[in-house]
Amino acid sequence: MRTKTIAGNWKMFKNFQQTEDLINGLKKALDFTDKSVKVIVCPPFTSLALAGSLLKETPVALGAQNMYFEDEGAFTGEISPGMLKSVGCEYVILGHSERRLYFHETNESVNTKAKKALASGLIPIVCVGETLEEREKNITDLIVSTQVRGCLKEISAADVERIIIAYEPVWAIGTGKTATPQQAEEVHLLIRKLVGQLYSWATAEKVVIQYGGSVKPENAKELLSQPNIDGALVGGACLKADSFASIIKSATA
Ligand code: PGA
């Protein structure tokens, strides 16, 4: 049985004070007695330590939005897995489409980072998804399969069972256009079948596959009720405590 997992990707929003306000708002809005949904917040690097300390004693987990694949060294501007762990991170988003687009991340670099994250005890949330142009050319399946294969290369079945894959159609991110539950389910099933082929069906059944792209309180329930949609990676709607809490509520059984 896969646990529904809702992660909030804050992107480059919220300074120190705003972080305190949002986390305190979440602490008021969330029902911590409900253990059926796993909740993860992914603030920017500068807010991780603060968010981590405010979330201590709660079941909400902390994640980062990126990391570098070396332990330490002369890599100005980069952050290591050990640094993330030292402020309480358990998860790290890798290969978000914005990082692929603006920072030239590739399936190869995401794969290197994913292996390093796993070896360091962090759980990667590996993002895949097609652009509008690719969907219109009917090559969604090819693009997503290539991304999944590339990002999972040389990762063991035991590790794949721990990771999260986030299917985020690029055309749905921050645009207000959501994939229909049927469109999303189709790609989620494709991803699960591919993991089944690459590993085994038993492994595929354990992998949490989140949907991301304009998830909001109004559409969360229907998306999350699809058999292969195991959670959501939420951008814009996680920046307000009430809307994030409402999405989390939609995930409860
Ligand atoms: P959005 O972003 O919910 O604002 O579309 C999702 C994401 O980029 O992870």
PDB file of N, CA, C and O in Angstrom, residues 146-201:
ATOM      1  N   THR A 146      12.086   8.039 -21.761  1.00  0.00           N
ATOM      2  CA  THR A 146      13.523   8.319 -21.855  1.00  0.00           C
ATOM      3  C   THR A 146      14.011   8.984 -20.567  1.00  0.00           C
ATOM      4  O   THR A 146      15.091   8.674 -20.052  1.00  0.00           O
ATOM      5  N   GLN A 147      13.198   9.908 -20.038  1.00  0.00           N
ATOM      6  CA  GLN A 147      13.591  10.579 -18.791  1.00  0.00           C
ATOM      7  C   GLN A 147      13.668   9.576 -17.635  1.00  0.00           C
ATOM      8  O   GLN A 147      14.633   9.575 -16.864  1.00  0.00           O
ATOM      9  N   VAL A 148      12.657   8.724 -17.527  1.00  0.00           N
ATOM     10  CA  VAL A 148      12.634   7.768 -16.405  1.00  0.00           C
ATOM     11  C   VAL A 148      13.826   6.799 -16.510  1.00  0.00           C
ATOM     12  O   VAL A 148      14.554   6.590 -15.540  1.00  0.00           O
ATOM     13  N   ARG A 149      14.030   6.258 -17.720  1.00  0.00           N
ATOM     14  CA  ARG A 149      15.166   5.346 -17.908  1.00  0.00           C
ATOM     15  C   ARG A 149      16.491   6.026 -17.557  1.00  0.00           C
ATOM     16  O   ARG A 149      17.332   5.470 -16.863  1.00  0.00           O
ATOM     17  N   GLY A 150      16.669   7.250 -18.065  1.00  0.00           N
ATOM     18  CA  GLY A 150      17.920   7.978 -17.863  1.00  0.00           C
ATOM     19  C   GLY A 150      18.143   8.327 -16.396  1.00  0.00           C
ATOM     20  O   GLY A 150      19.251   8.181 -15.869  1.00  0.00           O
ATOM     21  N   CYS A 151      17.097   8.762 -15.741  1.00  0.00           N
ATOM     22  CA  CYS A 151      17.252   9.202 -14.343  1.00  0.00           C
ATOM     23  C   CYS A 151      17.458   8.020 -13.396  1.00  0.00           C
ATOM     24  O   CYS A 151      18.053   8.174 -12.334  1.00  0.00           O
ATOM     25  N   LEU A 152      16.946   6.837 -13.781  1.00  0.00           N
ATOM     26  CA  LEU A 152      17.050   5.673 -12.875  1.00  0.00           C
ATOM     27  C   LEU A 152      18.245   4.768 -13.184  1.00  0.00           C
ATOM     28  O   LEU A 152      18.451   3.767 -12.490  1.00  0.00           O
ATOM     29  N   LYS A 153      19.019   5.144 -14.197  1.00  0.00           N
ATOM     30  CA  LYS A 153      20.124   4.279 -14.636  1.00  0.00           C
ATOM     31  C   LYS A 153      21.030   3.858 -13.469  1.00  0.00           C
ATOM     32  O   LYS A 153      21.434   4.703 -12.660  1.00  0.00           O
ATOM     33  N   GLU A 154      21.307   2.573 -13.396  1.00  0.00           N
ATOM     34  CA  GLU A 154      22.205   1.999 -12.380  1.00  0.00           C
ATOM     35  C   GLU A 154      21.726   2.183 -10.939  1.00  0.00           C
ATOM     36  O   GLU A 154      22.511   2.112 -10.001  1.00  0.00           O
ATOM     37  N   ILE A 155      20.458   2.464 -10.772  1.00  0.00           N
ATOM     38  CA  ILE A 155      19.915   2.539  -9.406  1.00  0.00           C
ATOM     39  C   ILE A 155      19.271   1.184  -9.096  1.00  0.00           C
ATOM     40  O   ILE A 155      18.531   0.640  -9.922  1.00  0.00           O
ATOM     41  N   SER A 156      19.564   0.642  -7.928  1.00  0.00           N
ATOM     42  CA  SER A 156      19.094  -0.712  -7.597  1.00  0.00           C
ATOM     43  C   SER A 156      17.593  -0.721  -7.329  1.00  0.00           C
ATOM     44  O   SER A 156      16.988   0.314  -7.019  1.00  0.00           O
ATOM     45  N   ALA A 157      17.010  -1.915  -7.398  1.00  0.00           N
ATOM     46  CA  ALA A 157      15.581  -2.050  -7.128  1.00  0.00           C
ATOM     47  C   ALA A 157      15.260  -1.572  -5.707  1.00  0.00           C
ATOM     48  O   ALA A 157      14.271  -0.867  -5.478  1.00  0.00           O
ATOM     49  N   ALA A 158      16.125  -1.923  -4.755  1.00  0.00           N
ATOM     50  CA  ALA A 158      15.866  -1.532  -3.359  1.00  0.00           C
ATOM     51  C   ALA A 158      15.823  -0.008  -3.231  1.00  0.00           C
ATOM     52  O   ALA A 158      15.004   0.550  -2.490  1.00  0.00           O
ATOM     53  N   ASP A 159      16.686   0.684  -3.966  1.00  0.00           N
ATOM     54  CA  ASP A 159      16.694   2.151  -3.914  1.00  0.00           C
ATOM     55  C   ASP A 159      15.503   2.743  -4.672  1.00  0.00           C
ATOM     56  O   ASP A 159      14.902   3.721  -4.222  1.00  0.00           O
ATOM     57  N   VAL A 160      15.168   2.128  -5.812  1.00  0.00           N
ATOM     58  CA  VAL A 160      14.037   2.652  -6.591  1.00  0.00           C
ATOM     59  C   VAL A 160      12.738   2.590  -5.772  1.00  0.00           C
ATOM     60  O   VAL A 160      11.886   3.470  -5.864  1.00  0.00           O
ATOM     61  N   GLU A 161      12.637   1.573  -4.936  1.00  0.00           N
ATOM     62  CA  GLU A 161      11.432   1.451  -4.104  1.00  0.00           C
ATOM     63  C   GLU A 161      11.292   2.618  -3.133  1.00  0.00           C
ATOM     64  O   GLU A 161      10.209   2.917  -2.654  1.00  0.00           O
ATOM     65  N   ARG A 162      12.406   3.284  -2.841  1.00  0.00           N
ATOM     66  CA  ARG A 162      12.357   4.384  -1.864  1.00  0.00           C
ATOM     67  C   ARG A 162      12.115   5.736  -2.527  1.00  0.00           C
ATOM     68  O   ARG A 162      11.747   6.699  -1.864  1.00  0.00           O
ATOM     69  N   ILE A 163      12.429   5.844  -3.826  1.00  0.00           N
ATOM     70  CA  ILE A 163      12.364   7.173  -4.423  1.00  0.00           C
ATOM     71  C   ILE A 163      10.925   7.571  -4.766  1.00  0.00           C
ATOM     72  O   ILE A 163      10.024   6.750  -4.791  1.00  0.00           O
ATOM     73  N   ILE A 164      10.771   8.860  -5.032  1.00  0.00           N
ATOM     74  CA  ILE A 164       9.485   9.376  -5.504  1.00  0.00           C
ATOM     75  C   ILE A 164       9.721   9.864  -6.927  1.00  0.00           C
ATOM     76  O   ILE A 164      10.734  10.512  -7.201  1.00  0.00           O
ATOM     77  N   ILE A 165       8.809   9.512  -7.819  1.00  0.00           N
ATOM     78  CA  ILE A 165       8.860  10.079  -9.168  1.00  0.00           C
ATOM     79  C   ILE A 165       7.723  11.097  -9.255  1.00  0.00           C
ATOM     80  O   ILE A 165       6.600  10.813  -8.830  1.00  0.00           O
ATOM     81  N   ALA A 166       8.032  12.296  -9.742  1.00  0.00           N
ATOM     82  CA  ALA A 166       6.968  13.300  -9.910  1.00  0.00           C
ATOM     83  C   ALA A 166       6.754  13.522 -11.402  1.00  0.00           C
ATOM     84  O   ALA A 166       7.680  13.937 -12.101  1.00  0.00           O
ATOM     85  N   TYR A 167       5.549  13.201 -11.870  1.00  0.00           N
ATOM     86  CA  TYR A 167       5.209  13.490 -13.264  1.00  0.00           C
ATOM     87  C   TYR A 167       4.645  14.909 -13.312  1.00  0.00           C
ATOM     88  O   TYR A 167       3.590  15.187 -12.739  1.00  0.00           O
ATOM     89  N   GLU A 168       5.388  15.793 -13.969  1.00  0.00           N
ATOM     90  CA  GLU A 168       4.971  17.190 -14.053  1.00  0.00           C
ATOM     91  C   GLU A 168       4.996  17.644 -15.519  1.00  0.00           C
ATOM     92  O   GLU A 168       6.057  18.046 -16.021  1.00  0.00           O
ATOM     93  N   PRO A 169       3.854  17.563 -16.207  1.00  0.00           N
ATOM     94  CA  PRO A 169       3.845  18.064 -17.583  1.00  0.00           C
ATOM     95  C   PRO A 169       4.224  19.544 -17.580  1.00  0.00           C
ATOM     96  O   PRO A 169       3.613  20.338 -16.843  1.00  0.00           O
ATOM     97  N   VAL A 170       5.233  19.896 -18.354  1.00  0.00           N
ATOM     98  CA  VAL A 170       5.785  21.257 -18.282  1.00  0.00           C
ATOM     99  C   VAL A 170       4.707  22.300 -18.600  1.00  0.00           C
ATOM    100  O   VAL A 170       4.666  23.373 -17.996  1.00  0.00           O
ATOM    101  N   TRP A 171       3.808  21.953 -19.516  1.00  0.00           N
ATOM    102  CA  TRP A 171       2.761  22.891 -19.921  1.00  0.00           C
ATOM    103  C   TRP A 171       1.735  23.148 -18.817  1.00  0.00           C
ATOM    104  O   TRP A 171       0.927  24.076 -18.925  1.00  0.00           O
ATOM    105  N   ALA A 172       1.769  22.349 -17.771  1.00  0.00           N
ATOM    106  CA  ALA A 172       0.793  22.523 -16.686  1.00  0.00           C
ATOM    107  C   ALA A 172       1.400  23.240 -15.478  1.00  0.00           C
ATOM    108  O   ALA A 172       0.699  23.555 -14.520  1.00  0.00           O
ATOM    109  N   ILE A 173       2.714  23.506 -15.527  1.00  0.00           N
ATOM    110  CA  ILE A 173       3.373  24.087 -14.348  1.00  0.00           C
ATOM    111  C   ILE A 173       3.208  25.598 -14.325  1.00  0.00           C
ATOM    112  O   ILE A 173       3.637  26.292 -15.244  1.00  0.00           O
ATOM    113  N   GLY A 174       2.549  26.069 -13.284  1.00  0.00           N
ATOM    114  CA  GLY A 174       2.392  27.512 -13.079  1.00  0.00           C
ATOM    115  C   GLY A 174       1.518  28.186 -14.128  1.00  0.00           C
ATOM    116  O   GLY A 174       1.477  29.406 -14.230  1.00  0.00           O
ATOM    117  N   THR A 175       0.803  27.401 -14.933  1.00  0.00           N
ATOM    118  CA  THR A 175       0.020  27.978 -16.023  1.00  0.00           C
ATOM    119  C   THR A 175      -1.467  27.994 -15.705  1.00  0.00           C
ATOM    120  O   THR A 175      -2.245  28.621 -16.418  1.00  0.00           O
ATOM    121  N   GLY A 176      -1.860  27.276 -14.661  1.00  0.00           N
ATOM    122  CA  GLY A 176      -3.276  27.150 -14.356  1.00  0.00           C
ATOM    123  C   GLY A 176      -3.922  26.031 -15.174  1.00  0.00           C
ATOM    124  O   GLY A 176      -5.058  25.654 -14.946  1.00  0.00           O
ATOM    125  N   LYS A 177      -3.176  25.506 -16.166  1.00  0.00           N
ATOM    126  CA  LYS A 177      -3.707  24.388 -16.970  1.00  0.00           C
ATOM    127  C   LYS A 177      -3.305  23.089 -16.302  1.00  0.00           C
ATOM    128  O   LYS A 177      -2.123  22.779 -16.208  1.00  0.00           O
ATOM    129  N   THR A 178      -4.279  22.332 -15.836  1.00  0.00           N
ATOM    130  CA  THR A 178      -3.940  21.054 -15.211  1.00  0.00           C
ATOM    131  C   THR A 178      -4.177  19.947 -16.225  1.00  0.00           C
ATOM    132  O   THR A 178      -5.097  20.043 -17.032  1.00  0.00           O
ATOM    133  N   ALA A 179      -3.369  18.899 -16.164  1.00  0.00           N
ATOM    134  CA  ALA A 179      -3.697  17.719 -16.963  1.00  0.00           C
ATOM    135  C   ALA A 179      -5.021  17.197 -16.416  1.00  0.00           C
ATOM    136  O   ALA A 179      -5.273  17.291 -15.212  1.00  0.00           O
ATOM    137  N   THR A 180      -5.867  16.650 -17.264  1.00  0.00           N
ATOM    138  CA  THR A 180      -7.093  16.049 -16.734  1.00  0.00           C
ATOM    139  C   THR A 180      -6.666  14.823 -15.928  1.00  0.00           C
ATOM    140  O   THR A 180      -5.594  14.252 -16.186  1.00  0.00           O
ATOM    141  N   PRO A 181      -7.486  14.404 -14.988  1.00  0.00           N
ATOM    142  CA  PRO A 181      -7.126  13.207 -14.217  1.00  0.00           C
ATOM    143  C   PRO A 181      -6.838  12.023 -15.136  1.00  0.00           C
ATOM    144  O   PRO A 181      -5.927  11.237 -14.879  1.00  0.00           O
ATOM    145  N   GLN A 182      -7.559  11.928 -16.266  1.00  0.00           N
ATOM    146  CA  GLN A 182      -7.346  10.808 -17.197  1.00  0.00           C
ATOM    147  C   GLN A 182      -5.990  10.941 -17.896  1.00  0.00           C
ATOM    148  O   GLN A 182      -5.250   9.967 -18.025  1.00  0.00           O
ATOM    149  N   GLN A 183      -5.652  12.172 -18.335  1.00  0.00           N
ATOM    150  CA  GLN A 183      -4.344  12.391 -18.993  1.00  0.00           C
ATOM    151  C   GLN A 183      -3.215  12.050 -18.031  1.00  0.00           C
ATOM    152  O   GLN A 183      -2.234  11.408 -18.401  1.00  0.00           O
ATOM    153  N   ALA A 184      -3.347  12.507 -16.788  1.00  0.00           N
ATOM    154  CA  ALA A 184      -2.288  12.265 -15.805  1.00  0.00           C
ATOM    155  C   ALA A 184      -2.193  10.773 -15.497  1.00  0.00           C
ATOM    156  O   ALA A 184      -1.106  10.187 -15.516  1.00  0.00           O
ATOM    157  N   GLU A 185      -3.334  10.141 -15.272  1.00  0.00           N
ATOM    158  CA  GLU A 185      -3.356   8.704 -14.935  1.00  0.00           C
ATOM    159  C   GLU A 185      -2.683   7.861 -16.030  1.00  0.00           C
ATOM    160  O   GLU A 185      -1.937   6.925 -15.739  1.00  0.00           O
ATOM    161  N   GLU A 186      -2.950   8.237 -17.279  1.00  0.00           N
ATOM    162  CA  GLU A 186      -2.361   7.505 -18.405  1.00  0.00           C
ATOM    163  C   GLU A 186      -0.823   7.502 -18.311  1.00  0.00           C
ATOM    164  O   GLU A 186      -0.179   6.475 -18.480  1.00  0.00           O
ATOM    165  N   VAL A 187      -0.248   8.677 -18.029  1.00  0.00           N
ATOM    166  CA  VAL A 187       1.217   8.759 -17.966  1.00  0.00           C
ATOM    167  C   VAL A 187       1.730   8.080 -16.680  1.00  0.00           C
ATOM    168  O   VAL A 187       2.770   7.424 -16.696  1.00  0.00           O
ATOM    169  N   HIS A 188       1.000   8.209 -15.592  1.00  0.00           N
ATOM    170  CA  HIS A 188       1.429   7.543 -14.354  1.00  0.00           C
ATOM    171  C   HIS A 188       1.480   6.026 -14.552  1.00  0.00           C
ATOM    172  O   HIS A 188       2.400   5.359 -14.095  1.00  0.00           O
ATOM    173  N   LEU A 189       0.473   5.502 -15.257  1.00  0.00           N
ATOM    174  CA  LEU A 189       0.451   4.058 -15.508  1.00  0.00           C
ATOM    175  C   LEU A 189       1.628   3.657 -16.399  1.00  0.00           C
ATOM    176  O   LEU A 189       2.289   2.645 -16.154  1.00  0.00           O
ATOM    177  N   LEU A 190       1.907   4.506 -17.395  1.00  0.00           N
ATOM    178  CA  LEU A 190       3.050   4.245 -18.275  1.00  0.00           C
ATOM    179  C   LEU A 190       4.349   4.184 -17.459  1.00  0.00           C
ATOM    180  O   LEU A 190       5.176   3.291 -17.633  1.00  0.00           O
ATOM    181  N   ILE A 191       4.504   5.139 -16.541  1.00  0.00           N
ATOM    182  CA  ILE A 191       5.723   5.174 -15.711  1.00  0.00           C
ATOM    183  C   ILE A 191       5.795   3.911 -14.849  1.00  0.00           C
ATOM    184  O   ILE A 191       6.830   3.265 -14.741  1.00  0.00           O
ATOM    185  N   ARG A 192       4.660   3.545 -14.257  1.00  0.00           N
ATOM    186  CA  ARG A 192       4.686   2.368 -13.378  1.00  0.00           C
ATOM    187  C   ARG A 192       5.009   1.099 -14.185  1.00  0.00           C
ATOM    188  O   ARG A 192       5.786   0.256 -13.753  1.00  0.00           O
ATOM    189  N   LYS A 193       4.425   1.000 -15.371  1.00  0.00           N
ATOM    190  CA  LYS A 193       4.702  -0.190 -16.203  1.00  0.00           C
ATOM    191  C   LYS A 193       6.170  -0.228 -16.600  1.00  0.00           C
ATOM    192  O   LYS A 193       6.786  -1.291 -16.638  1.00  0.00           O
ATOM    193  N   LEU A 194       6.737   0.946 -16.893  1.00  0.00           N
ATOM    194  CA  LEU A 194       8.149   0.996 -17.279  1.00  0.00           C
ATOM    195  C   LEU A 194       9.039   0.558 -16.106  1.00  0.00           C
ATOM    196  O   LEU A 194       9.982  -0.225 -16.283  1.00  0.00           O
ATOM    197  N   VAL A 195       8.729   1.045 -14.908  1.00  0.00           N
ATOM    198  CA  VAL A 195       9.499   0.620 -13.726  1.00  0.00           C
ATOM    199  C   VAL A 195       9.343  -0.898 -13.549  1.00  0.00           C
ATOM    200  O   VAL A 195      10.302  -1.601 -13.229  1.00  0.00           O
ATOM    201  N   GLY A 196       8.163  -1.411 -13.842  1.00  0.00           N
ATOM    202  CA  GLY A 196       7.901  -2.853 -13.775  1.00  0.00           C
ATOM    203  C   GLY A 196       8.789  -3.620 -14.747  1.00  0.00           C
ATOM    204  O   GLY A 196       9.326  -4.675 -14.405  1.00  0.00           O
ATOM    205  N   GLN A 197       8.931  -3.062 -15.957  1.00  0.00           N
ATOM    206  CA  GLN A 197       9.792  -3.720 -16.963  1.00  0.00           C
ATOM    207  C   GLN A 197      11.258  -3.656 -16.566  1.00  0.00           C
ATOM    208  O   GLN A 197      12.014  -4.596 -16.745  1.00  0.00           O
ATOM    209  N   LEU A 198      11.681  -2.494 -16.058  1.00  0.00           N
ATOM    210  CA  LEU A 198      13.091  -2.301 -15.724  1.00  0.00           C
ATOM    211  C   LEU A 198      13.490  -3.073 -14.477  1.00  0.00           C
ATOM    212  O   LEU A 198      14.644  -3.472 -14.327  1.00  0.00           O
ATOM    213  N   TYR A 199      12.523  -3.265 -13.557  1.00  0.00           N
ATOM    214  CA  TYR A 199      12.825  -3.940 -12.289  1.00  0.00           C
ATOM    215  C   TYR A 199      11.899  -5.155 -12.175  1.00  0.00           C
ATOM    216  O   TYR A 199      12.170  -6.173 -12.755  1.00  0.00           O
ATOM    217  N   SER A 200      10.800  -4.954 -11.441  1.00  0.00           N
ATOM    218  CA  SER A 200       9.807  -6.026 -11.348  1.00  0.00           C
ATOM    219  C   SER A 200       8.487  -5.344 -10.988  1.00  0.00           C
ATOM    220  O   SER A 200       8.473  -4.179 -10.564  1.00  0.00           O
ATOM    221  N   TRP A 201       7.410  -6.077 -11.142  1.00  0.00           N
ATOM    222  CA  TRP A 201       6.122  -5.465 -10.820  1.00  0.00           C
ATOM    223  C   TRP A 201       6.037  -5.166  -9.311  1.00  0.00           C
ATOM    224  O   TRP A 201       5.476  -4.151  -8.889  1.00  0.00           O
TER     225      TRP A 201
END
